[in-house]
PDB file of C-alpha atoms in Angstrom:
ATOM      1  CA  UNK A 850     -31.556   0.359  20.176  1.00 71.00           C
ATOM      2  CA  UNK A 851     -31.701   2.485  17.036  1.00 73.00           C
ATOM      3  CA  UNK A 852     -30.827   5.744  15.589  1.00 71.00           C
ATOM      4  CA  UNK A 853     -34.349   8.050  13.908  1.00 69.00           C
ATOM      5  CA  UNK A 854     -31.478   9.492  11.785  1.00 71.00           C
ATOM      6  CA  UNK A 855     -30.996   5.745  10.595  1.00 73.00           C
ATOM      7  CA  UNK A 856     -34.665   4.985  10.149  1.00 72.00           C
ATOM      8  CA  UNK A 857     -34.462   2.156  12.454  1.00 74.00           C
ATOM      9  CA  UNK A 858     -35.524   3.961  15.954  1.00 72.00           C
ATOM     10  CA  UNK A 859     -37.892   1.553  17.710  1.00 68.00           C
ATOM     11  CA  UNK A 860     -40.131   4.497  18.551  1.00 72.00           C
ATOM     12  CA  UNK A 861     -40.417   6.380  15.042  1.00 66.00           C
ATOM     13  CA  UNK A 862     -42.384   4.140  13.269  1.00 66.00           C
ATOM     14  CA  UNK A 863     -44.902   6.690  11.141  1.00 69.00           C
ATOM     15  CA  UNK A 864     -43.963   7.155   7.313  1.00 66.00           C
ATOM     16  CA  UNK A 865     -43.342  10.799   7.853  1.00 66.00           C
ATOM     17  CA  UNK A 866     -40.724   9.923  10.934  1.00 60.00           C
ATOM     18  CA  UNK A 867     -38.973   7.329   8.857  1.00 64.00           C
ATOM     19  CA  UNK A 868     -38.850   9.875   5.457  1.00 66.00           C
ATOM     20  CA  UNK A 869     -37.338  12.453   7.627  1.00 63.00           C
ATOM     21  CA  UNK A 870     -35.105  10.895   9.921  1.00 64.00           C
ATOM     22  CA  UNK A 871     -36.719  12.684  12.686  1.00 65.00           C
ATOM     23  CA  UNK A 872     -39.082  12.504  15.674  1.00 68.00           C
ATOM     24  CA  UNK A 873     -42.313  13.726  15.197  1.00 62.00           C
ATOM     25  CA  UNK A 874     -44.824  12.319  17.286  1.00 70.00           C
ATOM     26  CA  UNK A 875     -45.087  11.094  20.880  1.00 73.00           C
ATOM     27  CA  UNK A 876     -45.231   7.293  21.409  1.00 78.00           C
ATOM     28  CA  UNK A 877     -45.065   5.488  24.568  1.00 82.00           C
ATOM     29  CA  UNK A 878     -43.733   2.177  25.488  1.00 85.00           C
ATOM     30  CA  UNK A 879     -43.228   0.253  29.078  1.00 88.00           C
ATOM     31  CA  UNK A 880     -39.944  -1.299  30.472  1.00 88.00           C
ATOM     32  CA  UNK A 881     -38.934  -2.880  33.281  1.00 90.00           C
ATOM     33  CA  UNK A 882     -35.825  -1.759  35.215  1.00 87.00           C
ATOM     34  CA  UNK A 883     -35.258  -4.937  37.918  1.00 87.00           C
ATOM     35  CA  UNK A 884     -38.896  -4.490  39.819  1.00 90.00           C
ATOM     36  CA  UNK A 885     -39.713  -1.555  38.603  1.00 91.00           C
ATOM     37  CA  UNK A 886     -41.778  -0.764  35.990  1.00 91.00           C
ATOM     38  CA  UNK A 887     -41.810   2.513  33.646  1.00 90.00           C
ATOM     39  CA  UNK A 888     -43.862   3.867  31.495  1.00 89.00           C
ATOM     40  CA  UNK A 889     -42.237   5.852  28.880  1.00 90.00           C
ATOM     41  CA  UNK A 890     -43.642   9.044  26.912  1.00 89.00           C
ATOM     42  CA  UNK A 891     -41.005   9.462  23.993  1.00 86.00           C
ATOM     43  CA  UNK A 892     -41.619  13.012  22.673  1.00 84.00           C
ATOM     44  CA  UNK A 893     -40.128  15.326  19.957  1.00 73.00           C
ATOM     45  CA  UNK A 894     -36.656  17.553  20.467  1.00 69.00           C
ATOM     46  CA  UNK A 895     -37.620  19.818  17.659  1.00 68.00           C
ATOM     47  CA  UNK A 896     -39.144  23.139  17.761  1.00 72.00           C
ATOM     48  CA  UNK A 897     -41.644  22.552  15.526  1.00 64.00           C
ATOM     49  CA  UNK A 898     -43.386  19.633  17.505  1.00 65.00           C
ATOM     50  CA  UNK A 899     -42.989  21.466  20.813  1.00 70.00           C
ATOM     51  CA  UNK A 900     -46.928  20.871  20.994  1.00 73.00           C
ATOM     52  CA  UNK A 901     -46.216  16.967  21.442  1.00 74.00           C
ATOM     53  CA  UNK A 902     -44.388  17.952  24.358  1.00 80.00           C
ATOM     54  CA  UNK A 903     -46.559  19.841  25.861  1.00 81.00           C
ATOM     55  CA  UNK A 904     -48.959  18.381  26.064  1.00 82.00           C
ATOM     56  CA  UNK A 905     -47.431  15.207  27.189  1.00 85.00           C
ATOM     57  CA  UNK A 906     -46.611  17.563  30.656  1.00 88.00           C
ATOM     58  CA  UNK A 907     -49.884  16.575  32.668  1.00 85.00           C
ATOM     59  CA  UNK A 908     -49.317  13.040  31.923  1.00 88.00           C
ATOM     60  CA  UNK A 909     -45.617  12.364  33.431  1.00 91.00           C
ATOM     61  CA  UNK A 910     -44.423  11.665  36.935  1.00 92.00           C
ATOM     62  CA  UNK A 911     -41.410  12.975  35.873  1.00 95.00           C
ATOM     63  CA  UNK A 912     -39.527  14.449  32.734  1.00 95.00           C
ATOM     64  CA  UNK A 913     -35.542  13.379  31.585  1.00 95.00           C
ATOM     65  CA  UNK A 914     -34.153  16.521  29.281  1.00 95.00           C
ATOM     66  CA  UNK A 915     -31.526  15.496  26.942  1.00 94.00           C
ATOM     67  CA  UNK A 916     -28.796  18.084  26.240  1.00 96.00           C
ATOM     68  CA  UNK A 917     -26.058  17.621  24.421  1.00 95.00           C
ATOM     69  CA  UNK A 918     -22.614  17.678  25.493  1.00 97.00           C
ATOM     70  CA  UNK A 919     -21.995  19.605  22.149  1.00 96.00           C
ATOM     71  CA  UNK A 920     -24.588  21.921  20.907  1.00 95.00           C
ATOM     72  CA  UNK A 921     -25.224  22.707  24.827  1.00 95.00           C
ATOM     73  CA  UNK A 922     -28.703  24.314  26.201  1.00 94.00           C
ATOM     74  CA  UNK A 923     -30.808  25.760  23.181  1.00 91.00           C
ATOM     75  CA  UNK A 924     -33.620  28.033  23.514  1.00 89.00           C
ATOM     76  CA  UNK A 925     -36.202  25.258  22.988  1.00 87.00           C
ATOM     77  CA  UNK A 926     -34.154  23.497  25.702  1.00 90.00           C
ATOM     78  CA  UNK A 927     -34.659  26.720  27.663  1.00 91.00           C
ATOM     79  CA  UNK A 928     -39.261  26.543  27.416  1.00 89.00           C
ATOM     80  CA  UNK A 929     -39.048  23.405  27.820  1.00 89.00           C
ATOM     81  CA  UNK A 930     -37.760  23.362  31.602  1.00 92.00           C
ATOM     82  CA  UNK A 931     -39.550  26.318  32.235  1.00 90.00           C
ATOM     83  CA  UNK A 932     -42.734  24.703  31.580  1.00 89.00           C
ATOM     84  CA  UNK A 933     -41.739  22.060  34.020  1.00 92.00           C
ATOM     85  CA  UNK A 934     -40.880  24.864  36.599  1.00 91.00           C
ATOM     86  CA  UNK A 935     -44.693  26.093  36.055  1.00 90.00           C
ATOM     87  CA  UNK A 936     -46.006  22.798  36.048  1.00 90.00           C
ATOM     88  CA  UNK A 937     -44.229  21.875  38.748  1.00 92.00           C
ATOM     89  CA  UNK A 938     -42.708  18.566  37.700  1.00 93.00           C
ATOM     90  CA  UNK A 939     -39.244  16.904  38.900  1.00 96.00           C
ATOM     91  CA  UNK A 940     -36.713  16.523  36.320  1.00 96.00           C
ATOM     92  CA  UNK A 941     -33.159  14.867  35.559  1.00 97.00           C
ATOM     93  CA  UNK A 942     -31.075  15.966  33.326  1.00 97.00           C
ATOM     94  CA  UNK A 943     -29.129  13.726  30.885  1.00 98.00           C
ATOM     95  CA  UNK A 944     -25.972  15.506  29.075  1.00 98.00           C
ATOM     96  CA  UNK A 945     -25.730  13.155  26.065  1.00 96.00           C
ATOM     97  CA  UNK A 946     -23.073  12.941  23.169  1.00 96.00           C
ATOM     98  CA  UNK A 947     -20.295  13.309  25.442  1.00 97.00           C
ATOM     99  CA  UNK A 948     -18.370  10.559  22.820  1.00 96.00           C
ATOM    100  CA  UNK A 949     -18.123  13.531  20.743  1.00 95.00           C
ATOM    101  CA  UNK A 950     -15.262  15.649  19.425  1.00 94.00           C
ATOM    102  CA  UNK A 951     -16.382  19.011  20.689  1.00 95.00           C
ATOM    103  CA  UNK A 952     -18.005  17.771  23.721  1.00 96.00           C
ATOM    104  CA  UNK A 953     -17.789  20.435  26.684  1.00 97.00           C
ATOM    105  CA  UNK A 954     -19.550  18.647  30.095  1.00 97.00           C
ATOM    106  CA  UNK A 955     -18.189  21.662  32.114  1.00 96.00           C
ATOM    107  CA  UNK A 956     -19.684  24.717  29.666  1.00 96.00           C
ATOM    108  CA  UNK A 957     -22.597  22.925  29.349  1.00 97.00           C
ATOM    109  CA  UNK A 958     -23.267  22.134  33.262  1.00 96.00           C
ATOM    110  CA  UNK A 959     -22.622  26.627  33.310  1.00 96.00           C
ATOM    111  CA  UNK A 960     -25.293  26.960  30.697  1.00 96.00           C
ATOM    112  CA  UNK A 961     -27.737  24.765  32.367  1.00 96.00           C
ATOM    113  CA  UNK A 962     -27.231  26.346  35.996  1.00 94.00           C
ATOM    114  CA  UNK A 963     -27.448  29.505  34.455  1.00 93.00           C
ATOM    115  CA  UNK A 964     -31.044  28.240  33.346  1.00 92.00           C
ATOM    116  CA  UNK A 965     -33.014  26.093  35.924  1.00 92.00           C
ATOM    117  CA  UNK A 966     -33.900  27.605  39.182  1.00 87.00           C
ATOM    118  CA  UNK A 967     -33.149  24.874  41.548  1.00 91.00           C
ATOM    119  CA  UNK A 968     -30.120  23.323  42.936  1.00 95.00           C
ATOM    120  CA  UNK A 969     -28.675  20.292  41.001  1.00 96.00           C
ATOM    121  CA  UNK A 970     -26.023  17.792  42.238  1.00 97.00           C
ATOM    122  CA  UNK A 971     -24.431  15.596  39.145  1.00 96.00           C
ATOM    123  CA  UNK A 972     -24.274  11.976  40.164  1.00 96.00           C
ATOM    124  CA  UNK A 973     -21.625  10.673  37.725  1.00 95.00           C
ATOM    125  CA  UNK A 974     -18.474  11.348  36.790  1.00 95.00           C
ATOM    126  CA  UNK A 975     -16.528  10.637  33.514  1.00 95.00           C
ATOM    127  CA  UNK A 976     -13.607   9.746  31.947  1.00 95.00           C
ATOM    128  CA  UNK A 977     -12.063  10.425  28.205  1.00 96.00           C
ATOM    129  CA  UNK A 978     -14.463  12.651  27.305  1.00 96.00           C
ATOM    130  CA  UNK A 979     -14.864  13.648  23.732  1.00 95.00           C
ATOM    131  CA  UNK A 980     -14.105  10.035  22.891  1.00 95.00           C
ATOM    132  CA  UNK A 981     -15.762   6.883  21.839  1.00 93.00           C
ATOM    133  CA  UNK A 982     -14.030   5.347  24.476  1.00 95.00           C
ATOM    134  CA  UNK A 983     -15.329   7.412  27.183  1.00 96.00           C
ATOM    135  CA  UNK A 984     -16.746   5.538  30.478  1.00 96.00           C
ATOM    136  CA  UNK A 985     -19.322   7.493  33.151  1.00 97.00           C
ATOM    137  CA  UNK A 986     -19.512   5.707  36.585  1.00 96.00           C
ATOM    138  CA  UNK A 987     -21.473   6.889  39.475  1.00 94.00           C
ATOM    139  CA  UNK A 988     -19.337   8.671  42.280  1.00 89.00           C
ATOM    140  CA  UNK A 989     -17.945   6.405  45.152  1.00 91.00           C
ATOM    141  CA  UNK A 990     -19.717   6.396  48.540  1.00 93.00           C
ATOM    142  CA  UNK A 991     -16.812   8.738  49.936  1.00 93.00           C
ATOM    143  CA  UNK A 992     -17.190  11.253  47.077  1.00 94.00           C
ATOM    144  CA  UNK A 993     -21.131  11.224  47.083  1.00 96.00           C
ATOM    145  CA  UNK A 994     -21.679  11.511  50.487  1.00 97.00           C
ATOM    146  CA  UNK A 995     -18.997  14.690  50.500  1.00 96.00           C
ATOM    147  CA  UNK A 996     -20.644  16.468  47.849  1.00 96.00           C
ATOM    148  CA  UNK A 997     -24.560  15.344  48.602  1.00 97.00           C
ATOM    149  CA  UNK A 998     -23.492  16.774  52.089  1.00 97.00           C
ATOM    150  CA  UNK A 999     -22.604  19.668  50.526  1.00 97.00           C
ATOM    151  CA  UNK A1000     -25.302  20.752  48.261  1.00 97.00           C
ATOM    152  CA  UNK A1001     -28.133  19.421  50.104  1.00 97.00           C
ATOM    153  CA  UNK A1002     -26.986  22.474  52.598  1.00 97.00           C
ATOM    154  CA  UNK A1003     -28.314  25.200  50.321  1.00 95.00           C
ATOM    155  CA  UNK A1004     -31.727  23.451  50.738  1.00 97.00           C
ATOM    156  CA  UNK A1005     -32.195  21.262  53.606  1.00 96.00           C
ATOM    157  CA  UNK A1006     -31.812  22.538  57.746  1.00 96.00           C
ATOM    158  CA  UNK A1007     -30.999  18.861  58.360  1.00 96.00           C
ATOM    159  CA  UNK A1008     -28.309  18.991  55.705  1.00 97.00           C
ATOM    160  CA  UNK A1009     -27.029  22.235  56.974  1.00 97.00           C
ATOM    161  CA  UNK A1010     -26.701  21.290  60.291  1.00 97.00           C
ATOM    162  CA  UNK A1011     -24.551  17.920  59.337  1.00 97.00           C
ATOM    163  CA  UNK A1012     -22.629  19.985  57.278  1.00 96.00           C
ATOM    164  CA  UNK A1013     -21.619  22.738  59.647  1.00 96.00           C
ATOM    165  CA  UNK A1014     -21.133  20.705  62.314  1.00 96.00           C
ATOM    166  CA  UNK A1015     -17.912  19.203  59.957  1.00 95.00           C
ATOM    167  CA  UNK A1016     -19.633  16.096  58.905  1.00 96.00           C
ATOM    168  CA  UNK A1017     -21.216  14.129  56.012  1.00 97.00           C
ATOM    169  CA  UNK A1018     -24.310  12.455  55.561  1.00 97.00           C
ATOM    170  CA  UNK A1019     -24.501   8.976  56.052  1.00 97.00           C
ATOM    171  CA  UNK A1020     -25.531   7.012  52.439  1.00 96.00           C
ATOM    172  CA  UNK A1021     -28.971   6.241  53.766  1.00 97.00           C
ATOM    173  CA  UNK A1022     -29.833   9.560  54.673  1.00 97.00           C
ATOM    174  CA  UNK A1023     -28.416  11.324  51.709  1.00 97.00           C
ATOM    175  CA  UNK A1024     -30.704   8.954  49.479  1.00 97.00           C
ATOM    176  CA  UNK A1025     -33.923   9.613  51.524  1.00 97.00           C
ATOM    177  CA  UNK A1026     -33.475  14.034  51.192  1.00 98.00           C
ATOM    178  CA  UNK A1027     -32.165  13.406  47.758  1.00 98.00           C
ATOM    179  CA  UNK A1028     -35.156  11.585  46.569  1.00 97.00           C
ATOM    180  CA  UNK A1029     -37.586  14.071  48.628  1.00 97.00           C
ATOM    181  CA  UNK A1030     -36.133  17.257  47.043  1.00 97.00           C
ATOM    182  CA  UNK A1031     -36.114  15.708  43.804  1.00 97.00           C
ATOM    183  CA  UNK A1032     -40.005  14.896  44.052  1.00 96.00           C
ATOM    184  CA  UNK A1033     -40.647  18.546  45.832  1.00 95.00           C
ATOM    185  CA  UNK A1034     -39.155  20.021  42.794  1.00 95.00           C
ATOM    186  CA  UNK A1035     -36.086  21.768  45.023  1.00 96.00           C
ATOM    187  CA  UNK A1036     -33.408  19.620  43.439  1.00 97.00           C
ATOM    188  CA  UNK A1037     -32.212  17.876  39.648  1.00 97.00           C
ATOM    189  CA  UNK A1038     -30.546  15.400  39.365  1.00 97.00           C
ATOM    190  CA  UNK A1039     -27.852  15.566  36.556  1.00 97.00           C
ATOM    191  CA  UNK A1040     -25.895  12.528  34.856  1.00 97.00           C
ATOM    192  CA  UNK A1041     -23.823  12.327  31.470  1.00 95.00           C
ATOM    193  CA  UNK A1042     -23.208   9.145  29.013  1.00 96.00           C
ATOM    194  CA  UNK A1043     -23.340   8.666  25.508  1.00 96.00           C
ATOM    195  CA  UNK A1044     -26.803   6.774  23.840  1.00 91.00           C
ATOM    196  CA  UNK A1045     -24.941   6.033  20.608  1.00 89.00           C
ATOM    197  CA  UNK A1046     -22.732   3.696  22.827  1.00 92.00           C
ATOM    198  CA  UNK A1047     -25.097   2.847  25.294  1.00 92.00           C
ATOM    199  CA  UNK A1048     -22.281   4.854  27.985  1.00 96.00           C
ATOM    200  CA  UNK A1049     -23.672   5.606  31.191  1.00 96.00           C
ATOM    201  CA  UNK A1050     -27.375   4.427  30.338  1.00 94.00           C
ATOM    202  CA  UNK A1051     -26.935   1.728  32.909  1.00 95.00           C
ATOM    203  CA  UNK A1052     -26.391   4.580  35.314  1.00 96.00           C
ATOM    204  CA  UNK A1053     -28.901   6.324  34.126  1.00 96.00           C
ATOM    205  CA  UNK A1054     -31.650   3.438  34.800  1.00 94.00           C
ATOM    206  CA  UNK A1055     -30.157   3.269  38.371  1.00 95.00           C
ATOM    207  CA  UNK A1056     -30.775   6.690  38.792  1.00 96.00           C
ATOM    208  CA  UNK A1057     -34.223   7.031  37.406  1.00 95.00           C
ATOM    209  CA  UNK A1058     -35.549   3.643  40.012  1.00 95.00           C
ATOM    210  CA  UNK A1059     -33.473   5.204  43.066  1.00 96.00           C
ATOM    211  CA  UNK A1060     -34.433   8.243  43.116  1.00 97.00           C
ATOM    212  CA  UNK A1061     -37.173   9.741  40.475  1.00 96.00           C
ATOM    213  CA  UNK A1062     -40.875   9.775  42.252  1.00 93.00           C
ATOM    214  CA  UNK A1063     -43.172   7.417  41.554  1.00 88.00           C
ATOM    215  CA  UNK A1064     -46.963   7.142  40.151  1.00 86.00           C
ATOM    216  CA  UNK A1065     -48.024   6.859  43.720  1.00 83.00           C
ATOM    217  CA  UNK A1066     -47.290  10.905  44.073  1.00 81.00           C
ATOM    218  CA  UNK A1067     -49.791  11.511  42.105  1.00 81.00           C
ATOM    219  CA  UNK A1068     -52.516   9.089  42.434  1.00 77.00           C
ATOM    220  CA  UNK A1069     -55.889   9.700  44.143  1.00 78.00           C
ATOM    221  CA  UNK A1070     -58.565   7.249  45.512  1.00 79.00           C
ATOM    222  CA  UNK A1071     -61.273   8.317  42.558  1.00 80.00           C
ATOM    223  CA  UNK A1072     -60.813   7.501  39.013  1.00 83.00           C
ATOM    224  CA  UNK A1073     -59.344  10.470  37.240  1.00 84.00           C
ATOM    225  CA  UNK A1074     -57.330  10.873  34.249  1.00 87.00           C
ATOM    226  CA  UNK A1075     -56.708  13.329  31.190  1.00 87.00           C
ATOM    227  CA  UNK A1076     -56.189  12.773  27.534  1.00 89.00           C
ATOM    228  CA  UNK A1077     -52.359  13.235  26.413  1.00 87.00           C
ATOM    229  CA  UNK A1078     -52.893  12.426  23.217  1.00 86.00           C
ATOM    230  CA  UNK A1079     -55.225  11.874  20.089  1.00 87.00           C
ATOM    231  CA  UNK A1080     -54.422   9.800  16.837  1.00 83.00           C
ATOM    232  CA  UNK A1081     -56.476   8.724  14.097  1.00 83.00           C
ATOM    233  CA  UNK A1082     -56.109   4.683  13.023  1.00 80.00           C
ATOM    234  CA  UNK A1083     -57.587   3.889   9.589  1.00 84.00           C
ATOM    235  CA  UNK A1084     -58.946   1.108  11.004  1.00 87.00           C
ATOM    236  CA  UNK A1085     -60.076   1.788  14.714  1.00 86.00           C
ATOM    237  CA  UNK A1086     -60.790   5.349  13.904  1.00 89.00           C
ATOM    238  CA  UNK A1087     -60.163   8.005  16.382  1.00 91.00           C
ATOM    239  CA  UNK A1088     -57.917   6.696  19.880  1.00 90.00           C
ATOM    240  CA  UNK A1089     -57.639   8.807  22.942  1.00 89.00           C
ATOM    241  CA  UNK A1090     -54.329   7.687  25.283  1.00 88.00           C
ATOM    242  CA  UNK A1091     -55.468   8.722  28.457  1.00 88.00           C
ATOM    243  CA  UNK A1092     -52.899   8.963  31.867  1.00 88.00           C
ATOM    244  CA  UNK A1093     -55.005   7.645  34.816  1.00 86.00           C
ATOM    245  CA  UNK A1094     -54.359   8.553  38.223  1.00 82.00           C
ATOM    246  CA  UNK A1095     -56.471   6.803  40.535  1.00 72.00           C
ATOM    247  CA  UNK A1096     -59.530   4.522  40.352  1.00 57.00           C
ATOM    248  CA  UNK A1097     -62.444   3.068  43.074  1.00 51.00           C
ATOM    249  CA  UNK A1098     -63.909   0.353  41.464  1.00 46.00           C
ATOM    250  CA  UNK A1099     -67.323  -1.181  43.618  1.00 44.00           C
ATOM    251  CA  UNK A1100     -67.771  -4.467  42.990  1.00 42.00           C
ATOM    252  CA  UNK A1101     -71.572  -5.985  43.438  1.00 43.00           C
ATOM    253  CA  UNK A1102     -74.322  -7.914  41.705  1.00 36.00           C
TER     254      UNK A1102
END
């Protein structure tokens, strides 16, 4: 927990970070949601240090856009999933702020259709928006199933068929396409909640284990990797983070 605006993110650490009350540079940290373990590349929302994020691209499995519930999709908001269209790399889509006087789920949920070129299906729903009291739960089995059903038509012949035929897909079922058309790029995955309070962040982590691909998508029997980023330490001198994707290691005498 902790606001950059504050000075007390645990992320924003550098002088220049903590004298502006923004972020600047990328940093990464690891957490573990139940068995999983994540990696996470915290990068800049400004304009000027679109470079961080960019070049933090070949490094992810998978990118979460913020947007706020407020200020809605800006232009930087705008490159930023199109460089995810040309890199090809699944997204979800968090719609934060929505404690916020002013905040406007529905206009902004226009704005971002009106941007990405896939199909999205929003996995939470919320209540007393524009409120510090708001809640976001994830939809009931009934409702999820009805509107995965649903969307998953536009996209998937096995969908299509379910859902012309009158019926819904099962729980199971809808899981396993979601999670495939999420990884193939065809589908993102959008969920609201409010960081400030910690609203809907539970959901959020549920989402991100269910259904975001893994590192195995992308890993490869020989040792590869590339170089996301380059700092300078006063002490160690020049450090190169480096994403790997796959290693054969020999063992012998």
């Amino acid at each position: 927990l902790g606001r950059v605006d504050k000075r007390d993110a645990f992320l924003d650490t550098h002088s220049l970070e903590r004298e502006r009350g923004i972020t600047i540079f990328s940093k990464q940290a690891m957490l573990e949601l139940g068995d999983t373990q994540i990696t996470l590349i915290d990068t800049p929302g400004h304009i000027d240090f679109a470079g961080e994020v960019e070049r933090a691209l070949a490094a992810l499995d998978y990118a979460v856009v913020i947007v706020s519930a407020v200020e809605g999709v800006r232009a930087h908001t705008e490159n930023i999933l199109k460089s995810l269209d040309d890199s090809k790399i699944p997204r979800l889509i968090f719609i934060n702020k929505a404690d916020r006087a002013g905040s406007d789920i529905k206009n902004v949920l226009n704005e971002i259709r009106s941007v990405i070129k896939n199909t999205d299906i929003v996995l939470s729903e919320i209540s007393d928006e524009g409120s510090e009291s708001c809640t976001v739960t994830l939809a009931d089995e009934e409702s999820f199933c009805t509107v995965a059903t649903e969307v998953l038509a536009e996209i998937c012949d096995e969908a299509a068929e379910v859902f012309l035929e009158d019926k819904v897909l099962s729980r199971e079922k809808a899981d396993e396409i979601i999670k495939r058309e999420i990884s193939d790029c065809r589908l993102t995955p959008i969920t609201y909640g409010s960081a400030k309070y910690s609203v809907g962040i539970k959901e959020l982590a549920d989402i991100l284990v269910k259904y975001m691909p893994d590192s195995k998508k992308r890993s490869t029997d020989a040792l590869s990797g590339i170089i996301f980023k380059i700092e300078h330490d006063k002490t160690a001198g020049k450090i190169s983070h480096i994403r790997l994707f796959g290693y054969h290691c020999h063992i012998g005498s």
